[in-house]
């Protein structure tokens, strides 16, 4: 999701169940994910709120069933159960394993 949607890691780590916007017939054929929902009071890098990314890449279609299950609730709980340091630790392990030192998750 980070790569395909050009998300900053923190933007995705703040993603809540209620933020997943399902496809709508004849309007938007793919799931949408908001960046910086105004109610969280955390703007994007450029200072805006309520931007969104359409998850219509062929690389993210495997996520559609996941989105469908997660969006069944208007729950404001975060989707991911880990924080940024844990994310970065796993990312570093993966880049080290594949000898990709210096690659960062941005």
PDB file of C-alpha atoms in Angstrom:
ATOM      1  CA  UNK A   1       0.000   0.000   0.000  1.00  0.00           C
ATOM      2  CA  UNK A   2       2.828   2.402   0.813  1.00  0.00           C
ATOM      3  CA  UNK A   3       4.489   2.011  -2.551  1.00  0.00           C
ATOM      4  CA  UNK A   4       1.385   1.886  -4.741  1.00  0.00           C
ATOM      5  CA  UNK A   5      -0.426   4.701  -2.954  1.00  0.00           C
ATOM      6  CA  UNK A   6       2.656   6.867  -2.327  1.00  0.00           C
ATOM      7  CA  UNK A   7       1.763   6.859   1.353  1.00  0.00           C
ATOM      8  CA  UNK A   8       4.183   7.962   3.991  1.00  0.00           C
ATOM      9  CA  UNK A   9       4.439   5.185   6.611  1.00  0.00           C
ATOM     10  CA  UNK A  10       2.820   7.305   9.316  1.00  0.00           C
ATOM     11  CA  UNK A  11      -0.196   7.956   7.109  1.00  0.00           C
ATOM     12  CA  UNK A  12      -0.876   4.248   6.761  1.00  0.00           C
ATOM     13  CA  UNK A  13      -0.153   3.490  10.395  1.00  0.00           C
ATOM     14  CA  UNK A  14      -2.909   5.965  11.389  1.00  0.00           C
ATOM     15  CA  UNK A  15      -5.432   4.239   9.094  1.00  0.00           C
ATOM     16  CA  UNK A  16      -8.649   3.284  10.889  1.00  0.00           C
ATOM     17  CA  UNK A  17     -11.345   0.806   9.926  1.00  0.00           C
ATOM     18  CA  UNK A  18     -13.809   3.620   9.321  1.00  0.00           C
ATOM     19  CA  UNK A  19     -11.408   5.250   6.849  1.00  0.00           C
ATOM     20  CA  UNK A  20     -11.767   2.569   4.167  1.00  0.00           C
ATOM     21  CA  UNK A  21     -14.153   3.829   1.497  1.00  0.00           C
ATOM     22  CA  UNK A  22     -15.694   1.031  -0.590  1.00  0.00           C
ATOM     23  CA  UNK A  23     -16.150   1.119  -4.354  1.00  0.00           C
ATOM     24  CA  UNK A  24     -19.358   2.737  -5.559  1.00  0.00           C
ATOM     25  CA  UNK A  25     -21.062   1.619  -8.752  1.00  0.00           C
ATOM     26  CA  UNK A  26     -20.614   4.160 -11.572  1.00  0.00           C
ATOM     27  CA  UNK A  27     -18.704   6.527  -9.283  1.00  0.00           C
ATOM     28  CA  UNK A  28     -15.478   4.877  -8.138  1.00  0.00           C
ATOM     29  CA  UNK A  29     -14.697   1.275  -9.093  1.00  0.00           C
ATOM     30  CA  UNK A  30     -11.946   0.832  -6.478  1.00  0.00           C
ATOM     31  CA  UNK A  31     -11.419   1.280  -2.756  1.00  0.00           C
ATOM     32  CA  UNK A  32     -10.295   4.701  -1.545  1.00  0.00           C
ATOM     33  CA  UNK A  33      -8.143   5.474   1.451  1.00  0.00           C
ATOM     34  CA  UNK A  34      -8.088   8.967   2.941  1.00  0.00           C
ATOM     35  CA  UNK A  35      -4.861  10.672   3.839  1.00  0.00           C
ATOM     36  CA  UNK A  36      -5.052  12.951   6.851  1.00  0.00           C
ATOM     37  CA  UNK A  37      -8.745  12.748   7.779  1.00  0.00           C
ATOM     38  CA  UNK A  38      -9.634  16.086   9.308  1.00  0.00           C
ATOM     39  CA  UNK A  39     -10.964  14.577  12.540  1.00  0.00           C
ATOM     40  CA  UNK A  40      -7.471  13.272  13.392  1.00  0.00           C
ATOM     41  CA  UNK A  41      -6.086  16.822  13.200  1.00  0.00           C
ATOM     42  CA  UNK A  42      -2.837  15.628  11.560  1.00  0.00           C
ATOM     43  CA  UNK A  43      -2.328  17.347   8.176  1.00  0.00           C
ATOM     44  CA  UNK A  44      -0.379  15.976   5.242  1.00  0.00           C
ATOM     45  CA  UNK A  45       3.189  17.095   4.632  1.00  0.00           C
ATOM     46  CA  UNK A  46       1.784  19.984   2.565  1.00  0.00           C
ATOM     47  CA  UNK A  47      -0.719  20.990   5.271  1.00  0.00           C
ATOM     48  CA  UNK A  48      -3.910  19.649   3.678  1.00  0.00           C
ATOM     49  CA  UNK A  49      -6.637  17.404   5.046  1.00  0.00           C
ATOM     50  CA  UNK A  50      -9.034  14.844   3.568  1.00  0.00           C
ATOM     51  CA  UNK A  51      -6.982  13.928   0.515  1.00  0.00           C
ATOM     52  CA  UNK A  52      -7.576  10.387  -0.688  1.00  0.00           C
ATOM     53  CA  UNK A  53      -5.851   7.698  -2.703  1.00  0.00           C
ATOM     54  CA  UNK A  54      -7.680   5.273  -4.961  1.00  0.00           C
ATOM     55  CA  UNK A  55      -6.353   1.752  -4.552  1.00  0.00           C
ATOM     56  CA  UNK A  56      -6.873   0.839  -8.207  1.00  0.00           C
ATOM     57  CA  UNK A  57      -3.421  -0.511  -9.003  1.00  0.00           C
ATOM     58  CA  UNK A  58      -3.169  -4.086 -10.236  1.00  0.00           C
ATOM     59  CA  UNK A  59      -0.622  -4.551  -7.435  1.00  0.00           C
ATOM     60  CA  UNK A  60      -3.217  -3.939  -4.715  1.00  0.00           C
ATOM     61  CA  UNK A  61      -6.239  -5.910  -5.965  1.00  0.00           C
ATOM     62  CA  UNK A  62      -5.278  -8.762  -3.618  1.00  0.00           C
ATOM     63  CA  UNK A  63      -6.155  -6.389  -0.754  1.00  0.00           C
ATOM     64  CA  UNK A  64      -9.816  -6.029  -1.798  1.00  0.00           C
ATOM     65  CA  UNK A  65     -11.079  -8.915   0.393  1.00  0.00           C
ATOM     66  CA  UNK A  66      -9.113  -7.464   3.312  1.00  0.00           C
ATOM     67  CA  UNK A  67     -10.647  -4.028   2.745  1.00  0.00           C
ATOM     68  CA  UNK A  68     -14.122  -5.554   2.563  1.00  0.00           C
ATOM     69  CA  UNK A  69     -13.774  -7.307   5.918  1.00  0.00           C
ATOM     70  CA  UNK A  70     -12.187  -4.304   7.627  1.00  0.00           C
ATOM     71  CA  UNK A  71     -14.778  -1.840   6.310  1.00  0.00           C
ATOM     72  CA  UNK A  72     -17.713  -3.742   7.817  1.00  0.00           C
ATOM     73  CA  UNK A  73     -17.398  -1.535  10.845  1.00  0.00           C
ATOM     74  CA  UNK A  74     -17.361   2.187  11.469  1.00  0.00           C
ATOM     75  CA  UNK A  75     -14.888   1.451  14.223  1.00  0.00           C
ATOM     76  CA  UNK A  76     -12.316   4.188  14.778  1.00  0.00           C
ATOM     77  CA  UNK A  77      -9.712   1.685  15.946  1.00  0.00           C
ATOM     78  CA  UNK A  78      -6.506   1.615  13.939  1.00  0.00           C
ATOM     79  CA  UNK A  79      -6.137  -1.219  11.457  1.00  0.00           C
ATOM     80  CA  UNK A  80      -2.517  -1.952  12.218  1.00  0.00           C
ATOM     81  CA  UNK A  81      -1.634  -3.227  15.693  1.00  0.00           C
ATOM     82  CA  UNK A  82       1.982  -2.041  15.606  1.00  0.00           C
ATOM     83  CA  UNK A  83       3.777   1.277  15.867  1.00  0.00           C
ATOM     84  CA  UNK A  84       6.352   2.914  13.607  1.00  0.00           C
ATOM     85  CA  UNK A  85       9.470   1.539  15.391  1.00  0.00           C
ATOM     86  CA  UNK A  86       8.256  -2.045  14.917  1.00  0.00           C
ATOM     87  CA  UNK A  87       7.438  -1.324  11.259  1.00  0.00           C
ATOM     88  CA  UNK A  88      10.909   0.103  10.643  1.00  0.00           C
ATOM     89  CA  UNK A  89      12.546  -2.829  12.428  1.00  0.00           C
ATOM     90  CA  UNK A  90      10.781  -5.347  10.165  1.00  0.00           C
ATOM     91  CA  UNK A  91      11.512  -3.216   7.117  1.00  0.00           C
ATOM     92  CA  UNK A  92      15.225  -3.151   7.977  1.00  0.00           C
ATOM     93  CA  UNK A  93      15.313  -6.915   8.507  1.00  0.00           C
ATOM     94  CA  UNK A  94      13.774  -7.418   5.065  1.00  0.00           C
ATOM     95  CA  UNK A  95      16.135  -5.002   3.321  1.00  0.00           C
ATOM     96  CA  UNK A  96      19.135  -6.566   5.083  1.00  0.00           C
ATOM     97  CA  UNK A  97      18.013 -10.064   4.089  1.00  0.00           C
ATOM     98  CA  UNK A  98      17.899  -9.030   0.434  1.00  0.00           C
ATOM     99  CA  UNK A  99      21.107  -6.984   0.657  1.00  0.00           C
ATOM    100  CA  UNK A 100      19.289  -3.704   0.016  1.00  0.00           C
ATOM    101  CA  UNK A 101      21.014  -1.564   2.613  1.00  0.00           C
ATOM    102  CA  UNK A 102      20.161   2.105   2.469  1.00  0.00           C
ATOM    103  CA  UNK A 103      16.573   1.572   1.230  1.00  0.00           C
ATOM    104  CA  UNK A 104      14.084   3.472   3.384  1.00  0.00           C
ATOM    105  CA  UNK A 105      10.286   3.150   3.618  1.00  0.00           C
ATOM    106  CA  UNK A 106       9.638   6.591   2.109  1.00  0.00           C
TER     107      UNK A 106
END
